[in-house]
Short mmCIF file of C-alpha atoms and ligand atoms in Angstrom, two decimals:
data_model
loop_
_atom_site.label_atom_id
_atom_site.label_comp_id
_atom_site.label_asym_id
_atom_site.label_seq_id
_atom_site.Cartn_x
_atom_site.Cartn_y
_atom_site.Cartn_z
CA MET T 4 12.78 8.42 -23.67
CA PHE T 5 10.28 11.18 -22.94
CA ILE T 6 9.34 13.42 -19.99
CA SER T 7 5.73 13.90 -21.06
CA TYR T 8 3.72 12.25 -23.84
CA LYS T 9 0.15 13.00 -24.87
CA VAL T 10 -1.67 9.75 -25.72
CA ASP T 11 -5.03 11.40 -26.47
CA ASP T 12 -7.27 14.16 -25.09
CA GLU T 13 -7.72 12.28 -21.79
CA ILE T 14 -4.41 10.50 -21.20
CA LYS T 15 -0.91 11.82 -20.70
CA LEU T 16 2.19 9.82 -19.69
CA THR T 17 4.64 11.66 -17.41
CA TYR T 18 8.07 10.81 -16.04
CA PRO T 19 7.92 10.23 -12.23
CA LEU T 20 9.18 13.15 -10.14
CA GLU T 21 9.61 13.37 -6.37
CA LEU T 22 7.00 16.12 -6.31
CA ASN T 23 4.47 13.44 -7.42
CA ALA T 24 4.95 11.49 -4.15
CA ALA T 25 1.86 12.86 -2.36
CA GLU T 26 -0.39 12.12 -5.34
CA LEU T 27 1.11 8.64 -5.79
CA GLN T 28 0.63 7.85 -2.10
CA LYS T 29 -3.03 8.85 -2.29
CA VAL T 30 -3.71 6.80 -5.43
CA VAL T 31 -1.97 3.64 -4.17
CA ALA T 32 -3.33 3.88 -0.61
CA GLY T 33 -6.82 4.42 -2.03
CA SER T 34 -6.51 1.20 -4.04
CA ASN T 35 -4.20 -0.83 -1.83
CA GLU T 36 -6.14 -4.08 -1.54
CA HIS T 37 -6.79 -4.14 -5.29
CA LEU T 38 -3.10 -3.49 -6.12
CA ASN T 39 -1.44 -5.43 -3.31
CA ARG T 40 -2.72 -8.72 -4.70
CA TRP T 41 -0.75 -8.33 -7.93
CA VAL T 42 1.88 -5.59 -7.54
CA PRO T 43 4.70 -6.44 -5.09
CA TRP T 44 5.68 -2.85 -4.17
CA ALA T 45 2.11 -1.67 -3.43
CA LYS T 46 2.10 -2.43 0.30
CA LEU T 47 -1.14 -2.32 2.25
CA ASP T 48 0.16 0.53 4.46
CA PHE T 49 1.73 2.46 1.54
CA SER T 50 3.03 5.72 3.04
CA HIS T 51 4.37 9.03 1.71
CA GLU T 52 7.87 7.71 2.42
CA ASP T 53 7.10 4.54 0.42
CA ALA T 54 5.90 6.70 -2.48
CA LEU T 55 9.09 8.74 -2.38
CA VAL T 56 11.25 5.60 -2.23
CA HIS T 57 9.33 4.10 -5.15
CA ILE T 58 9.81 7.21 -7.29
CA GLN T 59 13.51 7.37 -6.39
CA PHE T 60 13.84 3.67 -7.31
CA LEU T 61 12.24 4.30 -10.72
CA ASN T 62 14.50 7.32 -11.30
CA ASP T 63 17.56 5.32 -10.24
CA MET T 64 16.69 2.37 -12.51
CA PHE T 65 16.11 4.79 -15.37
CA THR T 66 19.52 6.42 -14.98
CA LYS T 67 21.07 2.93 -14.93
CA ASN T 68 19.24 2.18 -18.19
CA SER T 69 17.41 -0.71 -16.48
CA ASN T 70 13.83 0.43 -16.84
CA PHE T 71 11.55 3.23 -17.97
CA TRP T 72 8.30 3.75 -16.05
CA VAL T 73 5.90 6.67 -16.43
CA PHE T 74 2.74 7.68 -14.62
CA ILE T 75 -0.57 7.50 -16.42
CA ASN T 76 -2.45 10.80 -15.98
CA TYR T 77 -6.17 10.59 -16.78
CA ARG T 78 -8.03 13.88 -17.05
CA GLY T 79 -5.16 15.60 -15.20
CA LYS T 80 -4.74 13.12 -12.32
CA ILE T 81 -2.28 10.26 -11.77
CA VAL T 82 -4.27 7.01 -11.91
CA GLY T 83 -1.61 4.40 -12.68
CA GLY T 84 1.65 3.52 -14.31
CA VAL T 85 3.02 1.85 -17.41
CA GLY T 86 6.60 0.89 -17.99
CA LEU T 87 9.38 -1.13 -19.52
CA ASN T 88 11.29 -3.35 -17.12
CA ARG T 89 14.30 -4.54 -19.05
CA PHE T 90 16.24 -3.42 -22.09
CA ASP T 91 17.80 -6.34 -23.93
CA LEU T 92 19.74 -4.44 -26.60
CA ASP T 93 21.35 -7.54 -28.14
CA ASN T 94 17.98 -9.17 -28.80
CA GLN T 95 15.93 -5.94 -29.17
CA ALA T 96 13.48 -7.05 -26.50
CA THR T 97 11.86 -5.47 -23.46
CA ASP T 98 9.13 -6.21 -20.85
CA LEU T 99 5.88 -4.28 -20.47
CA GLY T 100 4.17 -3.69 -17.11
CA TYR T 101 1.18 -1.67 -15.86
CA TRP T 102 -1.08 -0.87 -12.93
CA LEU T 103 -4.20 1.20 -12.45
CA ALA T 104 -6.21 2.55 -9.52
CA GLU T 105 -9.31 0.45 -8.89
CA SER T 106 -11.69 3.36 -9.52
CA ALA T 107 -10.09 4.13 -12.91
CA GLN T 108 -10.70 0.64 -14.34
CA GLY T 109 -13.13 0.03 -17.17
CA ASN T 110 -12.24 3.06 -19.32
CA GLY T 111 -9.57 1.53 -21.55
CA ILE T 112 -6.93 3.70 -19.87
CA VAL T 113 -4.26 1.01 -19.58
CA THR T 114 -4.97 -0.37 -23.04
CA ARG T 115 -4.58 3.11 -24.54
CA ALA T 116 -1.45 3.89 -22.46
CA CYS T 117 0.12 0.52 -23.36
CA SER T 118 -0.68 1.03 -27.06
CA ALA T 119 1.26 4.31 -26.97
CA MET T 120 4.15 2.63 -25.14
CA ILE T 121 4.19 -0.28 -27.61
CA GLU T 122 4.21 2.14 -30.54
CA TYR T 123 7.10 3.95 -28.88
CA VAL T 124 9.06 0.69 -28.35
CA PHE T 125 8.64 -0.56 -31.92
CA THR T 126 8.87 2.76 -33.74
CA ASP T 127 11.13 5.05 -31.69
CA LEU T 128 13.35 2.48 -29.95
CA GLY T 129 13.23 0.14 -32.96
CA TYR T 130 12.84 -2.98 -30.78
CA ASN T 131 11.48 -6.27 -32.13
CA ARG T 132 9.85 -8.05 -29.18
CA ILE T 133 7.85 -7.05 -26.10
CA GLU T 134 7.24 -9.54 -23.29
CA LEU T 135 4.46 -9.35 -20.73
CA ARG T 136 4.16 -11.52 -17.60
CA THR T 137 0.93 -11.95 -15.71
CA ASN T 138 -0.73 -14.46 -13.40
CA SER T 139 -3.50 -16.39 -15.12
CA GLU T 140 -5.86 -15.61 -12.21
CA ASN T 141 -5.44 -11.90 -12.91
CA GLN T 142 -8.25 -11.86 -15.45
CA LYS T 143 -8.26 -8.13 -16.07
CA SER T 144 -4.54 -8.19 -16.81
CA VAL T 145 -4.93 -11.20 -19.13
CA ALA T 146 -7.69 -9.24 -20.89
CA VAL T 147 -5.28 -6.33 -21.41
CA ALA T 148 -2.71 -8.70 -22.98
CA ASP T 149 -5.38 -10.19 -25.25
CA ARG T 150 -6.78 -6.77 -26.20
CA LEU T 151 -3.31 -5.59 -27.21
CA GLY T 152 -2.76 -8.67 -29.41
CA PHE T 153 -0.16 -10.48 -27.29
CA THR T 154 0.34 -14.25 -27.73
CA LYS T 155 0.68 -16.56 -24.74
CA GLU T 156 3.90 -18.58 -24.94
CA GLY T 157 3.79 -20.61 -21.74
CA THR T 158 3.96 -20.58 -17.95
CA LEU T 159 6.94 -19.55 -15.84
CA ARG T 160 6.57 -21.66 -12.71
CA GLN T 161 6.82 -19.93 -9.31
CA ALA T 162 8.42 -16.97 -11.06
CA GLU T 163 7.26 -14.20 -8.70
CA VAL T 164 6.91 -13.76 -4.96
CA ILE T 165 3.89 -11.74 -3.85
CA ASN T 166 3.07 -11.49 -0.16
CA ASN T 167 5.55 -14.30 0.58
CA VAL T 168 3.90 -16.71 -1.86
CA PHE T 169 5.53 -18.00 -5.05
CA ARG T 170 3.22 -17.49 -8.02
CA ASP T 171 3.26 -18.78 -11.58
CA LEU T 172 3.41 -16.18 -14.34
CA ASP T 173 2.17 -16.66 -17.88
CA LEU T 174 4.57 -15.29 -20.47
CA TYR T 175 3.08 -13.33 -23.37
CA SER T 176 4.84 -11.66 -26.28
CA LEU T 177 4.16 -9.26 -29.10
CA LEU T 178 6.43 -8.95 -32.15
CA LYS T 179 7.01 -5.83 -34.22
CA GLU T 180 5.72 -7.57 -37.37
CA GLU T 181 2.46 -8.37 -35.55
CA TRP T 182 2.00 -4.77 -34.43
CA ASP T 183 2.77 -3.36 -37.90
C1 COA E 230 -4.80 -5.02 -14.92
C2 COA E 230 -5.49 -3.66 -14.91
C3 COA E 230 -4.48 -2.59 -15.31
C4 COA E 230 -6.65 -3.69 -15.92
O1 COA E 230 -7.41 -2.49 -15.83
P1 COA E 230 -8.67 -2.28 -16.83
O2 COA E 230 -9.29 -0.99 -16.51
O3 COA E 230 -9.50 -3.51 -16.85
O4 COA E 230 -7.96 -2.18 -18.26
P2 COA E 230 -8.15 -0.98 -19.30
O5 COA E 230 -7.80 0.29 -18.63
O6 COA E 230 -7.43 -1.35 -20.51
O7 COA E 230 -9.74 -0.98 -19.54
C5 COA E 230 -10.38 -2.06 -20.15
C6 COA E 230 -11.87 -1.98 -19.84
O8 COA E 230 -12.36 -0.71 -20.29
C7 COA E 230 -13.29 -0.90 -21.38
N1 COA E 230 -13.01 0.17 -22.36
C8 COA E 230 -13.68 1.34 -22.40
N2 COA E 230 -13.16 2.13 -23.34
C9 COA E 230 -12.13 1.45 -23.91
C10 COA E 230 -11.20 1.75 -24.92
N3 COA E 230 -11.20 2.94 -25.58
N4 COA E 230 -10.25 0.84 -25.26
C11 COA E 230 -10.19 -0.34 -24.61
N5 COA E 230 -11.07 -0.69 -23.62
C12 COA E 230 -12.04 0.20 -23.28
C13 COA E 230 -13.04 -2.32 -21.86
O9 COA E 230 -14.18 -2.87 -22.45
C14 COA E 230 -12.69 -3.01 -20.56
O10 COA E 230 -13.83 -3.18 -19.78
P3 COA E 230 -14.23 -4.63 -19.15
O11 COA E 230 -13.17 -4.97 -18.14
O12 COA E 230 -15.55 -4.36 -18.53
O13 COA E 230 -14.25 -5.58 -20.30
C15 COA E 230 -6.06 -3.33 -13.51
O14 COA E 230 -7.06 -4.25 -13.18
C16 COA E 230 -4.99 -3.35 -12.42
O15 COA E 230 -4.25 -2.40 -12.27
N6 COA E 230 -4.92 -4.42 -11.65
C17 COA E 230 -3.97 -4.49 -10.51
C18 COA E 230 -2.52 -4.37 -10.95
C19 COA E 230 -2.18 -5.40 -11.97
O16 COA E 230 -2.75 -6.46 -11.99
N7 COA E 230 -1.21 -5.07 -12.83
C20 COA E 230 -0.74 -6.00 -13.83
C21 COA E 230 0.22 -6.96 -13.23
S1 COA E 230 0.78 -8.08 -14.48
#
């Protein structure tokens, strides 16, 4: 795992630290309606305390080897996150997730950040399969999956609760041999 990773001249991935809480709060609160629809933890009244709790949760999950999330910094500012949600060592598989501030959309930031993460998973971790789950109504997220070369495998029915509503998730995957 890494603390800081330069993707290109505009994008850097950084491990979440408590000192990032104020910046995270501002980014999420500034985009809350956009994020709240799809990202369960991005509450509409996202506070500094919520930001701190979220960062502590990510740190805790990382130390338990359960996930690895990093912030996406674009031109020096945190604009989103990209991460791995599960490490299935036996089957060399993991799950990819991402989010981006509304105002940062349309610049290929998540596609570039995910490409770096995928490269890291297949090359450095030596994994074989990356899964990605997204709601079919989330067109921008589906477009990210398509742009990265993921294949849709099927629909997981009522697999996620967002704002007290069960939602279907489409399951996508990318294999190492396809990335190579
Ligand atoms: C899903 C989400 C991350 C997509 O953001 P996005 O900005 O559309 O995705 P990217 O950062 O990859 O940018 C792609 C766009 O930039 C453009 N672009 C510009 N330069 C680019 C480059 N170098 N490479 C790729 N795309 C580029 C693409 O054409 C595309 O534009 P379009 O939407 O007009 O076709 C964002 O909408 C979001 O955070 N939504 C809420 C949270 C969420 O849904 N998370 C996922 C839950 S499964």
